[in-house]
Amino acid sequence: MYDVVIIGAGVSGCATARELSRYDIKACVLEKEEDVCCGTSKANSGIVHAGFDARTNTLMARLNVLGNRMMPRLSQELDFDFIQNGSLVVCTDQEERSGLELLYQRGMQNGVEHLRIIEKKELAELEPNVSDQAVAALYAPTAGIVCPFGLNIALAENACTNGVEFFFDTRVERIEKRQGSFVVGTNQGDYEAKCVVNAAGVYADQIHNLVSEKKLSITPRRGEYCLLDHTAGQHVTRTIFTLPGKYGKGILVSPTVHGNLIVGPTAADIQDREGTCTTRQGVDEILDKCGNTVKDIPMNQVITTFAGLRAHESGHEFVIGQPKDAPGFIDCAGIESPGLTSAPAIGRMVADLVKEMLDPKENPDFVATRKGVLRPNTLSLEERNQLIQKEPAYGTMICRCESVTEGEILDAIRRPLGARSLDGIKRRTRAGMGRCQAGFCSPRTMEILSRELSLERKKITKNGGASALILGENKDFWVREADGR
């Protein structure tokens, strides 16, 4: 019996879990995948939006601005990568300047600070690689970039440290309403709770429709991206947007917090809720449109393409609250862009709704801070040498592209909600995210996972489920890899 069951371990669910852990509440998170951050939260632009795009007087606009303001302090408390680099919405046609004015007025009404329209000369000074056709831009200094995995994992680890339980590979199949509680039926058994939070991403409508006669509809909206190598990471220093259209903010060009350059996304409504494949059409669209606002993008430096799904609700609004016919059931649905930015504020809002129902006491043992995986390359040479003397594993390089050591991988496995797959290691340490895309480090990472988890190597997966990478073993091969030969 729990006070609260949260369905979904994406950024909204984990933000809610972290906020609830401030109180004397017995809570758990049910996640159908093998780890946190396996859905929409892992595959997006990583942009902390300023808040000028969302329609005025909407929940989306309010939580966007609030989440933006919460992000700097949260990144310090939970030790994840965040840079307030600012954003520019670039106009390339004088006849479309009214679009900038509209965004500016909306941003002012939404409460965005320091927003202003800049002209061609200042724009070129700020971003020398902006398109020669640019005539003006909306400049939002409060916008930023974040590591989406880092934010999601940090929230989850902090919630776990403060007492929230997490259950993975646990798929919700039914929900039964009882007097004063819900029974959540899963493939791993039943969980009973006084309150249920539905943070199931692109499946949030299906979960909602299990308990309410007023049906909800979510459309998966696929966005495809190209990620460029570190060599292209300084091509722009701010996030560059086009004027938004029917399907969103268009193709953006942005640095990442890890020194790459990201270009995308496309926007296509699909039916497949697991449809994260990339397409020739999508990549062609990126190649065709990315030069509209930024010139000379070195697309020959693309190291990978990927796609994510946005949980698009037809009203393009966050759906947060209790259905009238299901008190105690709280929807956290339709969380598309700017959902990542809004997540801290979403977590606080949902926690406040739970507090109204349960009236809990504060958790006297709540710990607000968390330290991420220790990264030796952020230390001075003297500090690094001292670390290696104390912990030799930090002197063994596993991922050359991203300079990730064995010590970091061990930390990622051993910490709260530790990694259990190659992708879990990748999201926590960046091992496998570099130029070779795990071509060199995968065998050695698998060897470490096998040793630490006491699993045969053929049972080590890429991302859980049936994603094992090997069918048999050549023992001599593994010995050579473990020896670094």
PDB file of C-alpha atoms in Angstrom, residues 103-268:
ATOM      1  CA  LEU A 103       6.566  36.804 -29.943  1.00  0.00           C
ATOM      2  CA  TYR A 104       8.037  39.777 -28.094  1.00  0.00           C
ATOM      3  CA  GLN A 105       4.622  40.970 -26.880  1.00  0.00           C
ATOM      4  CA  ARG A 106       3.654  37.442 -25.886  1.00  0.00           C
ATOM      5  CA  GLY A 107       6.907  36.985 -24.011  1.00  0.00           C
ATOM      6  CA  MET A 108       6.412  40.229 -22.117  1.00  0.00           C
ATOM      7  CA  GLN A 109       2.873  39.195 -21.168  1.00  0.00           C
ATOM      8  CA  ASN A 110       4.196  35.774 -20.046  1.00  0.00           C
ATOM      9  CA  GLY A 111       6.737  37.448 -17.761  1.00  0.00           C
ATOM     10  CA  VAL A 112       9.942  36.680 -19.694  1.00  0.00           C
ATOM     11  CA  GLU A 113      12.719  38.964 -18.478  1.00  0.00           C
ATOM     12  CA  HIS A 114      15.301  40.912 -20.535  1.00  0.00           C
ATOM     13  CA  LEU A 115      13.608  40.095 -23.830  1.00  0.00           C
ATOM     14  CA  ARG A 116      14.367  42.423 -26.763  1.00  0.00           C
ATOM     15  CA  ILE A 117      14.455  42.626 -30.557  1.00  0.00           C
ATOM     16  CA  ILE A 118      17.913  43.222 -32.020  1.00  0.00           C
ATOM     17  CA  GLU A 119      18.847  44.374 -35.520  1.00  0.00           C
ATOM     18  CA  LYS A 120      21.097  42.868 -38.160  1.00  0.00           C
ATOM     19  CA  LYS A 121      24.361  44.455 -37.015  1.00  0.00           C
ATOM     20  CA  GLU A 122      24.108  43.392 -33.382  1.00  0.00           C
ATOM     21  CA  LEU A 123      22.863  39.971 -34.433  1.00  0.00           C
ATOM     22  CA  ALA A 124      25.932  39.432 -36.620  1.00  0.00           C
ATOM     23  CA  GLU A 125      28.172  40.539 -33.754  1.00  0.00           C
ATOM     24  CA  LEU A 126      26.559  38.053 -31.388  1.00  0.00           C
ATOM     25  CA  GLU A 127      26.531  35.197 -33.916  1.00  0.00           C
ATOM     26  CA  PRO A 128      28.926  35.629 -36.868  1.00  0.00           C
ATOM     27  CA  ASN A 129      27.587  32.470 -38.537  1.00  0.00           C
ATOM     28  CA  VAL A 130      23.991  33.644 -38.636  1.00  0.00           C
ATOM     29  CA  SER A 131      22.501  33.688 -42.142  1.00  0.00           C
ATOM     30  CA  ASP A 132      23.413  36.659 -44.364  1.00  0.00           C
ATOM     31  CA  GLN A 133      19.671  36.990 -45.044  1.00  0.00           C
ATOM     32  CA  ALA A 134      18.892  37.671 -41.381  1.00  0.00           C
ATOM     33  CA  VAL A 135      17.347  41.092 -40.802  1.00  0.00           C
ATOM     34  CA  ALA A 136      16.508  40.968 -37.080  1.00  0.00           C
ATOM     35  CA  ALA A 137      16.031  38.571 -34.182  1.00  0.00           C
ATOM     36  CA  LEU A 138      14.242  38.185 -30.875  1.00  0.00           C
ATOM     37  CA  TYR A 139      16.932  37.837 -28.200  1.00  0.00           C
ATOM     38  CA  ALA A 140      16.099  35.974 -24.974  1.00  0.00           C
ATOM     39  CA  PRO A 141      19.120  35.949 -22.616  1.00  0.00           C
ATOM     40  CA  THR A 142      17.289  33.787 -20.054  1.00  0.00           C
ATOM     41  CA  ALA A 143      17.056  30.782 -22.386  1.00  0.00           C
ATOM     42  CA  GLY A 144      19.521  27.969 -21.847  1.00  0.00           C
ATOM     43  CA  ILE A 145      20.623  24.449 -22.628  1.00  0.00           C
ATOM     44  CA  VAL A 146      20.631  21.412 -20.371  1.00  0.00           C
ATOM     45  CA  CYS A 147      21.580  17.754 -20.455  1.00  0.00           C
ATOM     46  CA  PRO A 148      18.152  16.067 -20.581  1.00  0.00           C
ATOM     47  CA  PHE A 149      19.521  12.769 -19.246  1.00  0.00           C
ATOM     48  CA  GLY A 150      21.414  14.572 -16.508  1.00  0.00           C
ATOM     49  CA  LEU A 151      18.320  16.447 -15.331  1.00  0.00           C
ATOM     50  CA  ASN A 152      16.082  13.358 -15.400  1.00  0.00           C
ATOM     51  CA  ILE A 153      18.586  11.070 -13.679  1.00  0.00           C
ATOM     52  CA  ALA A 154      19.437  13.700 -11.057  1.00  0.00           C
ATOM     53  CA  LEU A 155      15.774  14.116 -10.117  1.00  0.00           C
ATOM     54  CA  ALA A 156      15.304  10.339  -9.926  1.00  0.00           C
ATOM     55  CA  GLU A 157      18.424   9.701  -7.850  1.00  0.00           C
ATOM     56  CA  ASN A 158      17.539  12.445  -5.393  1.00  0.00           C
ATOM     57  CA  ALA A 159      13.987  11.116  -5.060  1.00  0.00           C
ATOM     58  CA  CYS A 160      15.348   7.604  -4.495  1.00  0.00           C
ATOM     59  CA  THR A 161      17.814   8.818  -1.853  1.00  0.00           C
ATOM     60  CA  ASN A 162      14.892  10.485  -0.080  1.00  0.00           C
ATOM     61  CA  GLY A 163      12.830   7.307   0.028  1.00  0.00           C
ATOM     62  CA  VAL A 164      10.876   7.000  -3.217  1.00  0.00           C
ATOM     63  CA  GLU A 165      10.889   3.435  -4.561  1.00  0.00           C
ATOM     64  CA  PHE A 166      11.397   2.703  -8.273  1.00  0.00           C
ATOM     65  CA  PHE A 167      10.169  -0.397 -10.090  1.00  0.00           C
ATOM     66  CA  PHE A 168      11.420  -0.998 -13.638  1.00  0.00           C
ATOM     67  CA  ASP A 169      10.214  -3.343 -16.401  1.00  0.00           C
ATOM     68  CA  THR A 170       6.791  -2.756 -14.836  1.00  0.00           C
ATOM     69  CA  ARG A 171       4.042  -2.090 -17.362  1.00  0.00           C
ATOM     70  CA  VAL A 172       0.646  -0.830 -16.188  1.00  0.00           C
ATOM     71  CA  GLU A 173      -2.149  -2.974 -17.615  1.00  0.00           C
ATOM     72  CA  ARG A 174      -5.235  -1.965 -15.647  1.00  0.00           C
ATOM     73  CA  ILE A 175      -6.381   0.436 -12.922  1.00  0.00           C
ATOM     74  CA  GLU A 176      -9.243  -0.394 -10.585  1.00  0.00           C
ATOM     75  CA  LYS A 177     -10.982   2.348  -8.631  1.00  0.00           C
ATOM     76  CA  ARG A 178     -11.879   1.437  -5.066  1.00  0.00           C
ATOM     77  CA  GLN A 179     -13.326   3.382  -2.158  1.00  0.00           C
ATOM     78  CA  GLY A 180     -10.518   5.743  -1.233  1.00  0.00           C
ATOM     79  CA  SER A 181      -7.807   4.063  -3.290  1.00  0.00           C
ATOM     80  CA  PHE A 182      -6.697   2.682  -6.645  1.00  0.00           C
ATOM     81  CA  VAL A 183      -5.270  -0.721  -7.516  1.00  0.00           C
ATOM     82  CA  VAL A 184      -2.729  -0.428 -10.316  1.00  0.00           C
ATOM     83  CA  GLY A 185      -2.341  -3.776 -12.038  1.00  0.00           C
ATOM     84  CA  THR A 186       0.975  -4.440 -13.794  1.00  0.00           C
ATOM     85  CA  ASN A 187       2.870  -7.303 -15.385  1.00  0.00           C
ATOM     86  CA  GLN A 188       4.769  -7.503 -12.062  1.00  0.00           C
ATOM     87  CA  GLY A 189       1.765  -7.568  -9.753  1.00  0.00           C
ATOM     88  CA  ASP A 190      -0.602  -5.075  -8.125  1.00  0.00           C
ATOM     89  CA  TYR A 191       0.201  -1.778  -6.406  1.00  0.00           C
ATOM     90  CA  GLU A 192      -2.432  -0.070  -4.272  1.00  0.00           C
ATOM     91  CA  ALA A 193      -2.333   3.662  -3.591  1.00  0.00           C
ATOM     92  CA  LYS A 194      -4.475   6.491  -2.292  1.00  0.00           C
ATOM     93  CA  CYS A 195      -3.360   8.648  -5.208  1.00  0.00           C
ATOM     94  CA  VAL A 196      -2.077   7.922  -8.729  1.00  0.00           C
ATOM     95  CA  VAL A 197      -0.036  10.328 -10.855  1.00  0.00           C
ATOM     96  CA  ASN A 198      -0.201   9.680 -14.590  1.00  0.00           C
ATOM     97  CA  ALA A 199       3.108  10.802 -16.129  1.00  0.00           C
ATOM     98  CA  ALA A 200       3.195   8.195 -18.875  1.00  0.00           C
ATOM     99  CA  GLY A 201       4.286  10.395 -21.802  1.00  0.00           C
ATOM    100  CA  VAL A 202       2.903   9.267 -25.147  1.00  0.00           C
ATOM    101  CA  TYR A 203       0.881   6.621 -23.278  1.00  0.00           C
ATOM    102  CA  ALA A 204      -0.699   9.100 -20.861  1.00  0.00           C
ATOM    103  CA  ASP A 205      -4.013   9.061 -22.737  1.00  0.00           C
ATOM    104  CA  GLN A 206      -4.240   5.273 -22.475  1.00  0.00           C
ATOM    105  CA  ILE A 207      -3.597   5.420 -18.723  1.00  0.00           C
ATOM    106  CA  HIS A 208      -6.114   8.263 -18.298  1.00  0.00           C
ATOM    107  CA  ASN A 209      -8.756   6.406 -20.270  1.00  0.00           C
ATOM    108  CA  LEU A 210      -8.533   3.450 -17.863  1.00  0.00           C
ATOM    109  CA  VAL A 211     -10.192   5.544 -15.141  1.00  0.00           C
ATOM    110  CA  SER A 212     -12.170   8.362 -16.800  1.00  0.00           C
ATOM    111  CA  GLU A 213     -15.161   8.490 -19.099  1.00  0.00           C
ATOM    112  CA  LYS A 214     -13.926  11.825 -20.492  1.00  0.00           C
ATOM    113  CA  LYS A 215     -11.383  10.503 -22.920  1.00  0.00           C
ATOM    114  CA  LEU A 216      -7.981  12.015 -23.625  1.00  0.00           C
ATOM    115  CA  SER A 217      -6.119  11.715 -26.926  1.00  0.00           C
ATOM    116  CA  ILE A 218      -2.351  11.983 -27.348  1.00  0.00           C
ATOM    117  CA  THR A 219      -0.710  12.004 -30.783  1.00  0.00           C
ATOM    118  CA  PRO A 220       2.939  10.947 -31.005  1.00  0.00           C
ATOM    119  CA  ARG A 221       4.782  13.697 -32.889  1.00  0.00           C
ATOM    120  CA  ARG A 222       8.140  12.495 -34.155  1.00  0.00           C
ATOM    121  CA  GLY A 223      11.087  14.867 -34.277  1.00  0.00           C
ATOM    122  CA  GLU A 224      14.326  13.855 -35.981  1.00  0.00           C
ATOM    123  CA  TYR A 225      17.746  15.333 -35.239  1.00  0.00           C
ATOM    124  CA  CYS A 226      21.319  15.379 -36.454  1.00  0.00           C
ATOM    125  CA  LEU A 227      24.082  15.559 -33.850  1.00  0.00           C
ATOM    126  CA  LEU A 228      27.449  16.938 -34.907  1.00  0.00           C
ATOM    127  CA  ASP A 229      30.898  16.286 -33.468  1.00  0.00           C
ATOM    128  CA  HIS A 230      32.716  18.489 -30.957  1.00  0.00           C
ATOM    129  CA  THR A 231      34.592  20.034 -33.885  1.00  0.00           C
ATOM    130  CA  ALA A 232      31.344  21.838 -34.801  1.00  0.00           C
ATOM    131  CA  GLY A 233      30.320  22.702 -31.258  1.00  0.00           C
ATOM    132  CA  GLN A 234      31.309  26.374 -31.422  1.00  0.00           C
ATOM    133  CA  HIS A 235      29.640  27.129 -34.753  1.00  0.00           C
ATOM    134  CA  VAL A 236      27.024  29.045 -32.755  1.00  0.00           C
ATOM    135  CA  THR A 237      27.037  29.907 -29.068  1.00  0.00           C
ATOM    136  CA  ARG A 238      23.314  30.527 -28.632  1.00  0.00           C
ATOM    137  CA  THR A 239      20.262  28.515 -29.598  1.00  0.00           C
ATOM    138  CA  ILE A 240      19.065  29.711 -33.010  1.00  0.00           C
ATOM    139  CA  PHE A 241      15.362  29.332 -33.832  1.00  0.00           C
ATOM    140  CA  THR A 242      13.331  30.126 -36.914  1.00  0.00           C
ATOM    141  CA  LEU A 243       9.970  31.834 -36.576  1.00  0.00           C
ATOM    142  CA  PRO A 244       7.568  29.127 -35.319  1.00  0.00           C
ATOM    143  CA  GLY A 245       4.963  27.533 -37.545  1.00  0.00           C
ATOM    144  CA  LYS A 246       2.017  25.139 -37.315  1.00  0.00           C
ATOM    145  CA  TYR A 247       4.080  22.219 -35.982  1.00  0.00           C
ATOM    146  CA  GLY A 248       6.275  24.101 -33.541  1.00  0.00           C
ATOM    147  CA  LYS A 249       9.534  25.975 -33.491  1.00  0.00           C
ATOM    148  CA  GLY A 250      10.965  24.569 -36.714  1.00  0.00           C
ATOM    149  CA  ILE A 251      14.572  23.506 -37.308  1.00  0.00           C
ATOM    150  CA  LEU A 252      16.831  24.902 -34.602  1.00  0.00           C
ATOM    151  CA  VAL A 253      20.623  25.002 -34.432  1.00  0.00           C
ATOM    152  CA  SER A 254      22.163  24.896 -30.975  1.00  0.00           C
ATOM    153  CA  PRO A 255      25.281  24.001 -29.050  1.00  0.00           C
ATOM    154  CA  THR A 256      24.875  21.310 -26.411  1.00  0.00           C
ATOM    155  CA  VAL A 257      26.186  21.397 -22.868  1.00  0.00           C
ATOM    156  CA  HIS A 258      28.694  18.716 -23.870  1.00  0.00           C
ATOM    157  CA  GLY A 259      30.231  20.695 -26.726  1.00  0.00           C
ATOM    158  CA  ASN A 260      28.390  19.212 -29.713  1.00  0.00           C
ATOM    159  CA  LEU A 261      26.094  20.954 -32.190  1.00  0.00           C
ATOM    160  CA  ILE A 262      22.498  19.759 -32.565  1.00  0.00           C
ATOM    161  CA  VAL A 263      20.281  20.455 -35.580  1.00  0.00           C
ATOM    162  CA  GLY A 264      16.553  19.670 -35.751  1.00  0.00           C
ATOM    163  CA  PRO A 265      13.853  18.639 -35.120  1.00  0.00           C
ATOM    164  CA  THR A 266      11.404  17.791 -37.853  1.00  0.00           C
ATOM    165  CA  ALA A 267       7.756  17.341 -36.868  1.00  0.00           C
ATOM    166  CA  ALA A 268       5.550  14.522 -38.140  1.00  0.00           C
TER     167      ALA A 268
END
